[in-house]
Short mmCIF file of C-alpha atoms and ligand atoms in Angstrom, two decimals:
data_model
loop_
_atom_site.label_atom_id
_atom_site.label_comp_id
_atom_site.label_asym_id
_atom_site.label_seq_id
_atom_site.Cartn_x
_atom_site.Cartn_y
_atom_site.Cartn_z
CA UNK A 58 8.66 -34.48 5.44
CA UNK A 59 8.40 -30.75 6.21
CA UNK A 60 5.82 -29.05 4.03
CA UNK A 61 6.18 -25.37 3.14
CA UNK A 62 3.14 -23.74 1.56
CA UNK A 63 3.30 -20.28 0.04
CA UNK A 64 0.03 -18.51 -0.73
CA UNK A 65 0.36 -15.99 -3.57
CA UNK A 66 2.54 -15.92 -6.66
CA UNK A 67 3.28 -12.20 -6.78
CA UNK A 68 6.63 -10.58 -6.04
CA UNK A 69 6.84 -11.81 -2.45
CA UNK A 70 5.60 -15.37 -2.94
CA UNK A 71 7.56 -16.13 -6.11
CA UNK A 72 10.87 -14.82 -4.80
CA UNK A 73 10.40 -16.60 -1.44
CA UNK A 74 9.66 -19.90 -3.21
CA UNK A 75 12.72 -19.65 -5.46
CA UNK A 76 15.11 -18.66 -2.66
CA UNK A 77 13.77 -21.48 -0.46
CA UNK A 78 14.21 -24.00 -3.29
CA UNK A 79 17.86 -22.98 -3.61
CA UNK A 80 18.62 -23.01 0.11
CA UNK A 81 16.82 -26.30 0.73
CA UNK A 82 17.71 -28.02 -2.58
CA UNK A 83 19.47 -31.00 -0.99
CA UNK A 84 16.65 -31.63 1.46
CA UNK A 85 14.11 -31.39 -1.36
CA UNK A 86 16.13 -33.97 -3.36
CA UNK A 87 16.18 -36.27 -0.33
CA UNK A 88 12.41 -35.95 0.06
CA UNK A 89 12.70 -34.21 3.45
CA UNK A 90 11.18 -30.90 2.35
CA UNK A 91 8.41 -30.03 -0.07
CA UNK A 92 7.62 -26.53 -1.35
CA UNK A 93 4.23 -25.68 -2.86
CA UNK A 94 3.09 -22.30 -4.10
CA UNK A 95 -0.63 -21.64 -4.55
CA UNK A 96 -1.75 -18.87 -6.85
CA UNK A 97 -5.27 -18.00 -7.91
CA UNK A 98 -4.30 -16.81 -11.38
CA UNK A 99 -1.29 -18.95 -12.23
CA UNK A 100 0.11 -15.78 -13.77
CA UNK A 101 2.55 -13.26 -12.38
CA UNK A 102 1.54 -9.69 -13.07
CA UNK A 103 3.96 -6.75 -13.00
CA UNK A 104 1.62 -4.15 -11.51
CA UNK A 105 3.94 -1.09 -11.67
CA UNK A 106 3.46 -1.36 -15.44
CA UNK A 107 -0.21 -0.37 -15.03
CA UNK A 108 0.79 3.23 -14.46
CA UNK A 109 2.62 3.18 -17.78
CA UNK A 110 -0.45 1.84 -19.60
CA UNK A 111 -2.06 5.11 -18.58
CA UNK A 112 0.99 7.35 -18.88
CA UNK A 113 3.64 5.72 -21.07
CA UNK A 114 2.47 3.53 -23.95
CA UNK A 115 2.79 0.22 -22.04
CA UNK A 116 0.62 -2.74 -23.08
CA UNK A 117 -1.13 -5.21 -20.78
CA UNK A 118 0.18 -8.30 -22.64
CA UNK A 119 3.74 -7.37 -21.77
CA UNK A 120 3.02 -7.25 -18.03
CA UNK A 121 2.14 -10.86 -17.34
CA UNK A 122 4.06 -14.16 -17.43
CA UNK A 123 2.95 -17.70 -16.57
CA UNK A 124 3.90 -18.25 -12.94
CA UNK A 125 5.40 -21.66 -13.80
CA UNK A 126 7.96 -19.99 -16.07
CA UNK A 127 9.28 -17.92 -13.14
CA UNK A 128 9.48 -20.71 -10.56
CA UNK A 129 12.49 -22.95 -10.04
CA UNK A 130 11.76 -26.56 -11.00
CA UNK A 131 11.59 -28.00 -7.45
CA UNK A 132 8.71 -25.68 -6.48
CA UNK A 133 5.27 -27.25 -6.99
CA UNK A 134 2.66 -24.86 -8.37
CA UNK A 135 -1.04 -25.23 -7.62
CA UNK A 136 -3.29 -22.89 -9.58
CA UNK A 137 -6.32 -22.50 -7.35
CA UNK A 138 -7.82 -20.04 -4.88
CA UNK A 139 -7.22 -20.63 -1.18
CA UNK A 140 -10.55 -20.17 0.57
CA UNK A 141 -9.66 -21.05 4.15
CA UNK A 142 -6.65 -21.46 6.37
CA UNK A 143 -7.46 -24.09 8.98
CA UNK A 144 -4.89 -23.43 11.67
CA UNK A 145 -6.07 -26.27 13.87
CA UNK A 146 -5.60 -28.88 11.15
CA UNK A 147 -2.67 -26.97 9.58
CA UNK A 148 -4.24 -27.18 6.15
CA UNK A 149 -5.22 -24.81 3.38
CA UNK A 150 -8.62 -25.44 1.86
CA UNK A 151 -8.72 -24.73 -1.86
CA UNK A 152 -11.72 -23.65 -3.94
CA UNK A 153 -11.29 -26.81 -6.04
CA UNK A 154 -11.98 -28.88 -2.92
CA UNK A 155 -8.47 -30.11 -2.10
CA UNK A 156 -6.86 -29.56 1.32
CA UNK A 157 -3.17 -28.80 1.39
CA UNK A 158 -1.31 -29.60 4.63
CA UNK A 159 1.52 -27.33 5.82
CA UNK A 160 4.17 -27.17 8.50
CA UNK A 161 5.29 -23.67 7.47
CA UNK A 162 3.00 -21.15 5.86
CA UNK A 163 3.97 -18.00 3.96
CA UNK A 164 1.20 -15.48 3.35
CA UNK A 165 2.03 -13.46 0.25
CA UNK A 166 -1.53 -12.81 -0.84
CA UNK A 167 -1.05 -9.08 -1.46
CA UNK A 168 -4.09 -6.83 -1.16
CA UNK A 169 -7.16 -5.90 -3.19
CA UNK A 170 -8.85 -2.72 -4.26
CA UNK A 171 -12.43 -1.97 -3.17
CA UNK A 172 -13.61 0.94 -5.34
CA UNK A 173 -17.20 -0.21 -4.71
CA UNK A 174 -16.90 0.99 -1.11
CA UNK A 175 -17.40 4.56 -2.42
CA UNK A 176 -20.69 5.16 -4.16
CA UNK A 177 -20.33 6.28 -7.81
CA UNK A 178 -16.61 5.52 -7.82
CA UNK A 179 -17.03 2.98 -10.61
CA UNK A 180 -18.79 5.35 -12.97
CA UNK A 181 -17.18 8.68 -12.03
CA UNK A 182 -13.59 8.04 -11.00
CA UNK A 183 -10.71 6.87 -13.15
CA UNK A 184 -7.80 4.94 -11.69
CA UNK A 185 -4.79 2.89 -12.73
CA UNK A 186 -4.76 0.02 -10.23
CA UNK A 187 -5.74 -2.60 -12.81
CA UNK A 188 -4.66 -2.87 -16.42
CA UNK A 189 -8.22 -2.31 -17.64
CA UNK A 190 -8.72 0.77 -15.45
CA UNK A 191 -5.38 2.19 -16.59
CA UNK A 192 -6.39 1.81 -20.24
CA UNK A 193 -9.72 3.48 -19.46
CA UNK A 194 -7.84 6.39 -17.89
CA UNK A 195 -5.62 6.59 -21.00
CA UNK A 196 -8.72 6.92 -23.18
CA UNK A 197 -10.19 9.54 -20.84
CA UNK A 198 -6.96 11.56 -21.04
CA UNK A 199 -6.93 11.24 -24.84
CA UNK A 200 -10.46 12.62 -24.92
CA UNK A 201 -9.65 15.45 -22.48
CA UNK A 202 -9.55 18.86 -24.12
CA UNK A 203 -9.15 21.08 -21.03
CA UNK A 204 -10.88 21.61 -17.71
CA UNK A 205 -10.34 20.57 -14.10
CA UNK A 206 -8.45 17.41 -13.30
CA UNK A 207 -8.53 16.19 -9.70
CA UNK A 208 -6.01 13.50 -8.72
CA UNK A 209 -6.24 12.07 -5.24
CA UNK A 210 -6.06 9.25 -2.76
CA UNK A 211 -9.42 7.93 -1.57
CA UNK A 212 -8.05 6.10 1.49
CA UNK A 213 -4.86 4.86 3.11
CA UNK A 214 -2.99 2.54 3.03
CA UNK A 215 -2.65 1.85 -0.69
CA UNK A 216 -0.12 0.28 -3.04
CA UNK A 217 2.89 2.25 -4.16
CA UNK A 218 2.55 5.51 -2.22
CA UNK A 219 4.37 7.66 -4.81
CA UNK A 220 2.08 6.51 -7.66
CA UNK A 221 -0.70 9.14 -7.39
CA UNK A 222 1.86 11.95 -7.07
CA UNK A 223 3.70 10.57 -10.09
CA UNK A 224 0.47 10.44 -12.07
CA UNK A 225 -0.38 14.04 -11.15
CA UNK A 226 3.11 15.16 -12.26
CA UNK A 227 2.97 13.12 -15.47
CA UNK A 228 -0.52 14.38 -16.35
CA UNK A 229 0.61 17.95 -15.83
CA UNK A 230 3.61 17.39 -18.14
CA UNK A 231 1.38 15.79 -20.73
CA UNK A 232 -1.06 18.72 -20.66
CA UNK A 233 1.86 21.08 -21.38
CA UNK A 234 3.08 18.90 -24.24
CA UNK A 235 -0.39 18.78 -25.75
CA UNK A 236 -0.90 22.53 -25.44
CA UNK A 237 -3.76 22.09 -22.97
CA UNK A 238 -2.13 23.42 -19.84
CA UNK A 239 -3.53 26.95 -20.19
CA UNK A 240 -7.03 25.55 -20.45
CA UNK A 241 -6.65 23.24 -17.47
CA UNK A 242 -6.35 23.14 -13.70
CA UNK A 243 -4.72 20.27 -11.86
CA UNK A 244 -5.61 19.58 -8.22
CA UNK A 245 -4.15 16.97 -5.90
CA UNK A 246 -5.83 15.81 -2.70
CA UNK A 247 -4.14 13.98 0.13
CA UNK A 248 -5.94 12.41 3.13
CA UNK A 249 -3.23 13.54 5.55
CA UNK A 250 -1.82 16.93 6.50
CA UNK A 251 0.89 16.89 3.81
CA UNK A 252 1.56 15.65 0.29
CA UNK A 253 3.19 12.35 1.31
CA UNK A 254 3.30 10.21 4.45
CA UNK A 255 7.09 10.39 4.86
CA UNK A 256 8.05 13.93 5.84
CA UNK A 257 11.30 14.16 3.87
CA UNK A 258 9.54 13.02 0.69
CA UNK A 259 6.77 15.49 1.32
CA UNK A 260 9.38 18.24 1.61
CA UNK A 261 10.85 17.17 -1.73
CA UNK A 262 7.46 16.87 -3.48
CA UNK A 263 5.64 19.95 -2.17
CA UNK A 264 7.78 22.48 -4.12
CA UNK A 265 7.28 20.39 -7.27
CA UNK A 266 3.52 20.79 -6.90
CA UNK A 267 4.06 24.56 -6.59
CA UNK A 268 6.44 24.71 -9.59
CA UNK A 269 3.98 22.84 -11.76
CA UNK A 270 1.03 24.90 -10.57
CA UNK A 271 -0.77 21.87 -9.12
CA UNK A 272 -2.97 22.91 -6.23
CA UNK A 273 -2.42 20.73 -3.17
CA UNK A 274 -5.40 20.02 -0.87
CA UNK A 275 -4.41 18.35 2.39
CA UNK A 276 -6.65 16.56 4.94
CA UNK A 277 -9.01 15.68 2.11
CA UNK A 278 -10.62 12.33 2.91
CA UNK A 279 -13.03 11.41 0.15
CA UNK A 280 -16.49 11.01 1.61
CA UNK A 281 -18.72 11.02 -1.44
CA UNK A 282 -18.84 11.66 -5.15
CA UNK A 283 -21.76 13.67 -6.52
CA UNK A 284 -22.12 12.65 -10.17
CA UNK A 285 -24.82 15.24 -10.94
CA UNK A 286 -22.77 18.23 -9.79
CA UNK A 287 -19.45 16.57 -10.70
CA UNK A 288 -17.90 17.30 -7.32
CA UNK A 289 -15.94 15.14 -4.92
CA UNK A 290 -16.76 15.85 -1.27
CA UNK A 291 -14.46 15.40 1.69
CA UNK A 292 -15.24 14.25 5.18
CA UNK A 293 -13.69 17.54 6.30
CA UNK A 294 -16.48 19.45 4.54
CA UNK A 295 -14.73 20.63 1.37
CA UNK A 296 -15.77 19.96 -2.19
CA UNK A 297 -13.77 19.94 -5.40
CA UNK A 298 -15.40 20.15 -8.80
CA UNK A 299 -13.87 17.98 -11.52
CA UNK A 300 -14.08 17.31 -15.22
CA UNK A 301 -11.74 14.35 -14.86
CA UNK A 302 -11.42 12.59 -11.52
CA UNK A 303 -8.50 10.20 -10.89
CA UNK A 304 -8.61 8.51 -7.47
CA UNK A 305 -6.55 5.76 -5.90
CA UNK A 306 -9.29 3.35 -4.79
CA UNK A 307 -9.51 2.15 -1.18
CA UNK A 308 -7.50 -1.04 -0.50
CA UNK A 309 -8.01 -3.99 1.85
CA UNK A 310 -6.24 -7.21 2.73
CA UNK A 311 -7.64 -10.45 1.31
CA UNK A 312 -10.96 -11.80 2.59
CA UNK A 313 -9.22 -15.17 3.07
CA UNK A 314 -7.07 -13.90 5.94
CA UNK A 315 -10.02 -12.13 7.58
CA UNK A 316 -12.29 -15.17 7.29
CA UNK A 317 -9.56 -17.45 8.65
CA UNK A 318 -9.09 -15.25 11.73
CA UNK A 319 -5.52 -14.22 10.95
CA UNK A 320 -6.17 -10.54 10.22
CA UNK A 321 -8.70 -8.19 11.83
CA UNK A 322 -11.67 -6.83 9.85
CA UNK A 323 -12.37 -4.47 8.21
CA UNK A 324 -8.83 -3.74 6.95
CA UNK A 325 -7.61 -7.30 6.75
CA UNK A 326 -3.92 -6.42 7.24
CA UNK A 327 -1.93 -9.26 8.82
CA UNK A 328 -0.42 -8.38 12.22
CA UNK A 329 3.22 -8.96 11.33
CA UNK A 330 6.33 -8.71 13.50
CA UNK A 331 8.41 -5.90 12.05
CA UNK A 332 11.69 -7.81 12.37
CA UNK A 333 10.89 -11.54 12.14
CA UNK A 334 7.89 -11.17 9.76
CA UNK A 335 6.02 -13.81 11.77
CA UNK A 336 2.25 -13.37 11.95
CA UNK A 337 0.63 -12.72 15.33
CA UNK A 338 3.37 -14.51 17.30
CA UNK A 339 2.93 -17.80 15.41
CA UNK A 340 6.27 -19.57 15.04
CA UNK A 341 5.48 -21.15 11.65
CA UNK A 342 3.42 -18.51 9.82
CA UNK A 343 5.13 -15.66 7.96
CA UNK A 344 3.83 -12.74 5.91
CA UNK A 345 5.44 -10.38 3.45
CA UNK A 346 4.57 -7.81 0.85
CA UNK A 347 1.31 -5.93 0.64
CA UNK A 348 -0.53 -8.33 2.96
CA UNK A 349 1.19 -7.12 6.16
CA UNK A 350 0.26 -4.30 8.54
CA UNK A 351 3.83 -2.97 8.62
CA UNK A 352 4.23 0.82 8.58
CA UNK A 353 6.05 0.73 5.24
CA UNK A 354 5.28 1.38 1.61
CA UNK A 355 3.16 -1.33 0.03
CA UNK A 356 5.71 -1.81 -2.73
CA UNK A 357 7.23 -4.66 -4.67
CA UNK A 358 10.59 -3.59 -3.33
CA UNK A 359 9.37 -4.08 0.24
CA UNK A 360 8.43 -7.68 -0.60
CA UNK A 361 11.74 -8.08 -2.42
CA UNK A 362 13.77 -7.13 0.66
CA UNK A 363 11.52 -9.07 3.05
CA UNK A 364 11.74 -12.37 1.15
CA UNK A 365 15.30 -13.31 2.23
CA UNK A 366 14.28 -12.76 5.88
CA UNK A 367 11.25 -15.05 5.59
CA UNK A 368 13.50 -17.59 3.86
CA UNK A 369 16.14 -17.42 6.60
CA UNK A 370 13.42 -17.79 9.26
CA UNK A 371 12.09 -20.97 7.64
CA UNK A 372 15.47 -22.46 6.68
CA UNK A 373 16.73 -21.93 10.23
CA UNK A 374 13.63 -23.65 11.66
CA UNK A 375 13.99 -26.58 9.23
CA UNK A 376 17.66 -26.90 10.16
CA UNK A 377 16.87 -26.61 13.87
CA UNK A 378 18.89 -23.45 14.52
CA UNK A 379 18.31 -19.72 15.16
CA UNK A 380 18.10 -17.33 12.19
CA UNK A 381 21.58 -15.94 11.52
CA UNK A 382 23.51 -13.70 9.16
CA UNK A 383 22.46 -10.53 7.38
CA UNK A 384 18.92 -11.79 6.74
CA UNK A 385 18.22 -12.86 10.33
CA UNK A 386 15.91 -9.89 10.78
CA UNK A 387 14.17 -7.33 8.58
CA UNK A 388 15.14 -3.72 9.17
CA UNK A 389 12.45 -2.11 7.05
CA UNK A 390 14.49 -1.69 3.89
CA UNK A 391 12.56 -0.25 0.92
CA UNK A 392 13.68 1.32 -2.36
CA UNK A 393 11.34 3.06 -4.82
CA UNK A 394 11.77 5.09 -7.96
CA UNK A 395 9.68 8.24 -8.11
CA UNK A 396 8.75 9.90 -11.42
CA UNK A 397 8.35 13.69 -11.35
CA UNK A 398 7.51 14.25 -15.03
CA UNK A 399 9.50 15.85 -17.88
CA UNK A 400 11.71 12.76 -18.13
CA UNK A 401 13.01 13.11 -14.58
CA UNK A 402 12.81 10.95 -11.50
CA UNK A 403 14.29 10.45 -8.06
CA UNK A 404 14.90 7.53 -5.71
CA UNK A 405 13.50 6.83 -2.25
CA UNK A 406 15.71 4.55 -0.21
CA UNK A 407 14.95 4.02 3.47
CA UNK A 408 14.48 1.66 6.39
CA UNK A 409 12.83 1.76 9.83
CA UNK A 410 15.57 3.96 11.26
CA UNK A 411 16.62 6.05 8.26
CA UNK A 412 14.08 8.17 6.40
CA UNK A 413 14.74 8.71 2.69
CA UNK A 414 16.87 11.61 1.48
CA UNK A 415 15.75 11.76 -2.16
CA UNK A 416 18.35 13.15 -4.57
CA UNK A 417 17.46 16.14 -6.79
CA UNK A 418 15.24 14.71 -9.58
CA UNK A 419 17.22 13.93 -12.75
CA UNK A 420 17.06 11.88 -15.96
CA UNK A 421 19.09 8.99 -14.51
CA UNK A 422 16.47 7.85 -11.99
CA UNK A 423 13.72 8.13 -14.58
CA UNK A 424 15.75 5.89 -16.91
CA UNK A 425 16.54 3.62 -13.97
CA UNK A 426 12.84 3.01 -13.50
CA UNK A 427 12.32 2.32 -17.23
CA UNK A 428 15.21 -0.18 -17.33
CA UNK A 429 13.95 -1.84 -14.15
CA UNK A 430 10.47 -2.19 -15.68
CA UNK A 431 11.89 -3.74 -18.85
CA UNK A 432 14.11 -6.26 -17.08
CA UNK A 433 11.84 -7.12 -14.14
CA UNK A 434 10.80 -10.62 -15.21
CA UNK A 435 14.45 -11.67 -15.59
CA UNK A 436 15.60 -10.28 -12.27
CA UNK A 437 13.39 -9.83 -9.20
CA UNK A 438 11.10 -12.91 -9.11
CA UNK A 439 14.04 -15.16 -9.99
CA UNK A 440 16.20 -13.74 -7.21
CA UNK A 441 18.85 -12.33 -9.54
CA UNK A 442 19.08 -8.91 -7.90
CA UNK B 207 -20.86 30.61 45.24
CA UNK B 208 -20.15 27.19 43.85
CA UNK B 209 -17.47 26.49 41.35
CA UNK B 210 -18.95 24.84 38.31
CA UNK B 211 -16.62 22.09 37.21
CA UNK B 212 -17.13 20.98 33.67
CA UNK B 213 -17.27 17.20 33.71
CA UNK B 214 -15.42 15.66 30.80
CA UNK B 215 -17.79 13.97 28.37
CA UNK B 216 -18.02 10.19 28.56
CA UNK B 217 -15.95 8.43 25.96
CA UNK B 218 -18.17 6.54 23.52
CA UNK B 219 -15.43 4.73 21.60
CA UNK B 220 -11.76 4.10 22.26
CA UNK B 221 -9.45 3.61 19.30
CA UNK B 222 -6.27 1.91 20.45
CA UNK B 223 -3.80 2.75 17.69
CA UNK B 224 -0.72 2.16 19.84
CA UNK B 225 2.02 0.47 17.86
CA UNK B 226 0.61 1.88 14.62
CA UNK B 227 2.55 4.54 12.73
CA UNK B 228 1.64 7.67 10.79
CA UNK B 229 -0.86 7.86 9.19
CA UNK B 230 -2.36 4.81 10.95
CA UNK B 231 -3.74 6.56 14.07
CA UNK B 232 -5.30 9.41 12.06
CA UNK B 233 -6.84 6.93 9.61
CA UNK B 234 -8.23 4.89 12.54
CA UNK B 235 -9.75 8.03 14.03
CA UNK B 236 -11.28 8.98 10.69
CA UNK B 237 -12.84 5.55 10.43
CA UNK B 238 -14.28 5.89 13.95
CA UNK B 239 -15.64 9.37 13.15
CA UNK B 240 -17.35 8.02 10.03
CA UNK B 241 -19.02 5.32 12.12
CA UNK B 242 -20.10 7.65 14.96
CA UNK B 243 -23.03 9.97 15.61
CA UNK B 244 -22.75 13.73 16.21
CA UNK B 245 -21.99 14.20 19.93
CA UNK B 246 -20.11 10.92 20.29
CA UNK B 247 -16.73 11.11 21.99
CA UNK B 248 -13.77 9.18 20.68
CA UNK B 249 -10.50 8.59 22.50
CA UNK B 250 -7.49 7.77 20.32
CA UNK B 251 -4.46 6.19 21.94
CA UNK B 252 -1.31 6.63 19.86
CA UNK B 253 2.35 5.94 20.45
CA UNK B 254 3.32 7.68 17.20
CA UNK B 255 4.96 11.00 18.08
CA UNK B 256 3.42 12.76 15.07
CA UNK B 257 -0.15 12.11 16.23
CA UNK B 258 -0.31 14.82 18.87
CA UNK B 259 0.49 17.38 16.17
CA UNK B 260 -1.34 15.91 13.18
CA UNK B 261 -4.57 14.78 14.86
CA UNK B 262 -5.45 18.15 16.47
CA UNK B 263 -4.78 19.85 13.10
CA UNK B 264 -7.13 17.41 11.41
CA UNK B 265 -9.79 17.89 14.12
CA UNK B 266 -9.69 21.64 13.56
CA UNK B 267 -9.89 21.33 9.78
CA UNK B 268 -12.74 18.81 9.99
CA UNK B 269 -14.69 20.99 12.44
CA UNK B 270 -14.79 18.62 15.40
CA UNK B 271 -13.95 19.41 19.04
CA UNK B 272 -10.67 18.55 20.70
CA UNK B 273 -11.73 17.63 24.25
CA UNK B 274 -8.30 16.80 25.66
CA UNK B 275 -4.78 15.74 24.83
CA UNK B 276 -2.89 13.90 27.54
CA UNK B 277 0.58 12.39 27.42
CA UNK B 278 0.58 9.11 29.33
CA UNK B 279 3.15 6.37 29.76
CA UNK B 280 4.66 6.00 26.28
CA UNK B 281 1.60 7.19 24.39
CA UNK B 282 -0.78 10.09 23.93
CA UNK B 283 -4.51 10.06 24.53
CA UNK B 284 -6.42 12.42 22.26
CA UNK B 285 -10.13 12.82 22.99
CA UNK B 286 -12.38 14.17 20.25
CA UNK B 287 -16.07 14.96 20.09
CA UNK B 288 -17.80 14.60 16.73
CA UNK B 289 -19.35 18.00 16.16
CA UNK B 290 -21.01 17.75 12.76
C1 LIG C 746 -0.21 1.09 -10.34
C2 LIG C 746 0.82 0.46 -9.46
C3 LIG C 746 2.12 0.94 -9.47
C4 LIG C 746 3.09 0.35 -8.67
N1 LIG C 746 4.36 0.83 -8.73
C5 LIG C 746 5.32 0.26 -7.97
C6 LIG C 746 6.67 0.70 -8.06
O1 LIG C 746 7.01 1.59 -8.84
N2 LIG C 746 7.59 0.10 -7.27
C7 LIG C 746 7.25 -0.90 -6.40
O2 LIG C 746 8.13 -1.41 -5.70
N3 LIG C 746 5.98 -1.33 -6.29
C8 LIG C 746 5.02 -0.78 -7.06
N4 LIG C 746 3.73 -1.25 -6.97
C9 LIG C 746 3.36 -2.17 -5.91
C10 LIG C 746 3.67 -3.62 -6.19
O3 LIG C 746 3.09 -4.05 -7.40
C11 LIG C 746 3.15 -4.45 -5.03
O4 LIG C 746 3.57 -3.88 -3.83
C12 LIG C 746 3.65 -5.87 -5.11
O5 LIG C 746 3.10 -6.51 -6.22
C13 LIG C 746 3.34 -6.63 -3.82
O6 LIG C 746 3.75 -7.95 -3.92
P1 LIG C 746 2.98 -9.09 -3.13
O7 LIG C 746 3.73 -10.34 -3.46
O8 LIG C 746 2.79 -8.72 -1.74
O9 LIG C 746 1.53 -9.12 -3.77
P2 LIG C 746 1.07 -9.31 -5.28
O10 LIG C 746 2.20 -9.09 -6.21
O11 LIG C 746 -0.16 -8.51 -5.45
O12 LIG C 746 0.69 -10.86 -5.37
C14 LIG C 746 -0.33 -11.44 -4.63
C15 LIG C 746 -0.68 -12.76 -5.30
O13 LIG C 746 -1.52 -13.50 -4.43
C16 LIG C 746 -2.51 -14.16 -5.18
N5 LIG C 746 -3.63 -14.42 -4.28
C17 LIG C 746 -4.32 -13.52 -3.53
N6 LIG C 746 -5.27 -14.14 -2.81
C18 LIG C 746 -5.17 -15.45 -3.10
C19 LIG C 746 -5.87 -16.61 -2.67
N7 LIG C 746 -6.88 -16.52 -1.78
N8 LIG C 746 -5.51 -17.81 -3.18
C20 LIG C 746 -4.50 -17.91 -4.07
N9 LIG C 746 -3.79 -16.85 -4.51
C21 LIG C 746 -4.13 -15.64 -4.03
C22 LIG C 746 -2.81 -13.17 -6.30
O14 LIG C 746 -3.37 -13.83 -7.41
C23 LIG C 746 -1.44 -12.59 -6.61
O15 LIG C 746 -0.79 -13.31 -7.62
C24 LIG C 746 2.74 -0.70 -7.81
C25 LIG C 746 1.43 -1.20 -7.79
C26 LIG C 746 0.48 -0.65 -8.62
C27 LIG C 746 -0.91 -1.21 -8.61
#
């Protein structure tokens, strides 16, 4: 019996489990292969919807489904938290006390936010990286009657690189619609020397900041928040006063992978081969999605395009052959919608070798994102697109 | 008359960010700067071609001192002194 254990029931883990179950169906029926997915929540959460709780009338209840309902029948689901990966014994230790043996391990544990790593973040800064925080931001925007709004990125890397830019653009549109634009300033701060990590996207976005009158502050690495003076201070020595502060919180990989010696502290990003998606040269351990250290967007679409490569790697090993076909290696493919406000959006499509060439923002790509959001649970985790 | 040769300051910390891509090396340097004392010298090794442009720009903006920038075999070594 070959045992495949997948840690994490998000985009990457769920899709990997379902694709594996289909490719290895006969072997599962014969009792030669067993697939188990472990998820701490037992629920699959569509995180891109959080932004729309803050900016588009979305509701938290619509963004979550029981994980079991998304998994193909042959996949076993264990709802528990993995607390240790024992590589010597090839077992996963669960919080409930059980130990789960594996021959192949897929790490799809995503990442976590650590707002507490910046003093006063919790009480001063709004964000939209959990459903509750997004709703809090919505209320703060509803209560806003004019003043200075600062939107920024506290640290890199973080999930969904376009998200803070989108939020700045959407807030600016909203202020115009509500007749508050004249009474308000919108500032955007980026930790690096431009608006966005990828140069071509930065070139597309920078004029939009100018058009919308959003002041762009580059090389602004948040160092501290002064709640008395209501200013955010940068490591570079600048300070920006705010009435409403919206910051992407710092992110880290899961403590589990740090504690188990698979990912270095303090970041906790898994050292992942950019083509095979194997972790630290191990033949039987794979990673995908937000958990990796790959130089790519931490996006659901990244996990979506990585999953078939992890699956091919495992299926080939089970069948005793080399990975083959179009999913033999991962070439860095990512695709993200990008909202620019006023009912318009664009699309970022790229891979390791080809930077994105975003089309002129239009209504189609905005609608594309809305349709994608509405149909997500029927498509991506089930492997239908 | 003796020529006074300025000896390069001793490197306190080396950040090996080779294999990491933009903005990885800059973020690694920023982390090292946060953890260092004024006067400490940090060497960043980066194979990302953008680093030799971006990092000196950041050093200037942040008010630190660029000690040297050397292109070596397949990577750049950027040495910075924390100045404030
Ligand atoms: C506000 C916001 C907007 C976004 N917008 C977009 C977008 O427009 N497009 C896009 O492509 N992406 C977007 N994303 C990013 C996207 O949601 C993530 O990149 C994606 O969910 C990553 O998938 P994953 O499988 O790696 O991790 P996740 O989906 O986060 O899943 C990880 C799973 O692992 C489980 N887990 C973690 N640790 C353990 C443990 N120790 N034991 C057991 N289970 C564990 C968790 O419970 C979770 O279910 C957005 C994210 C946010 C927050």
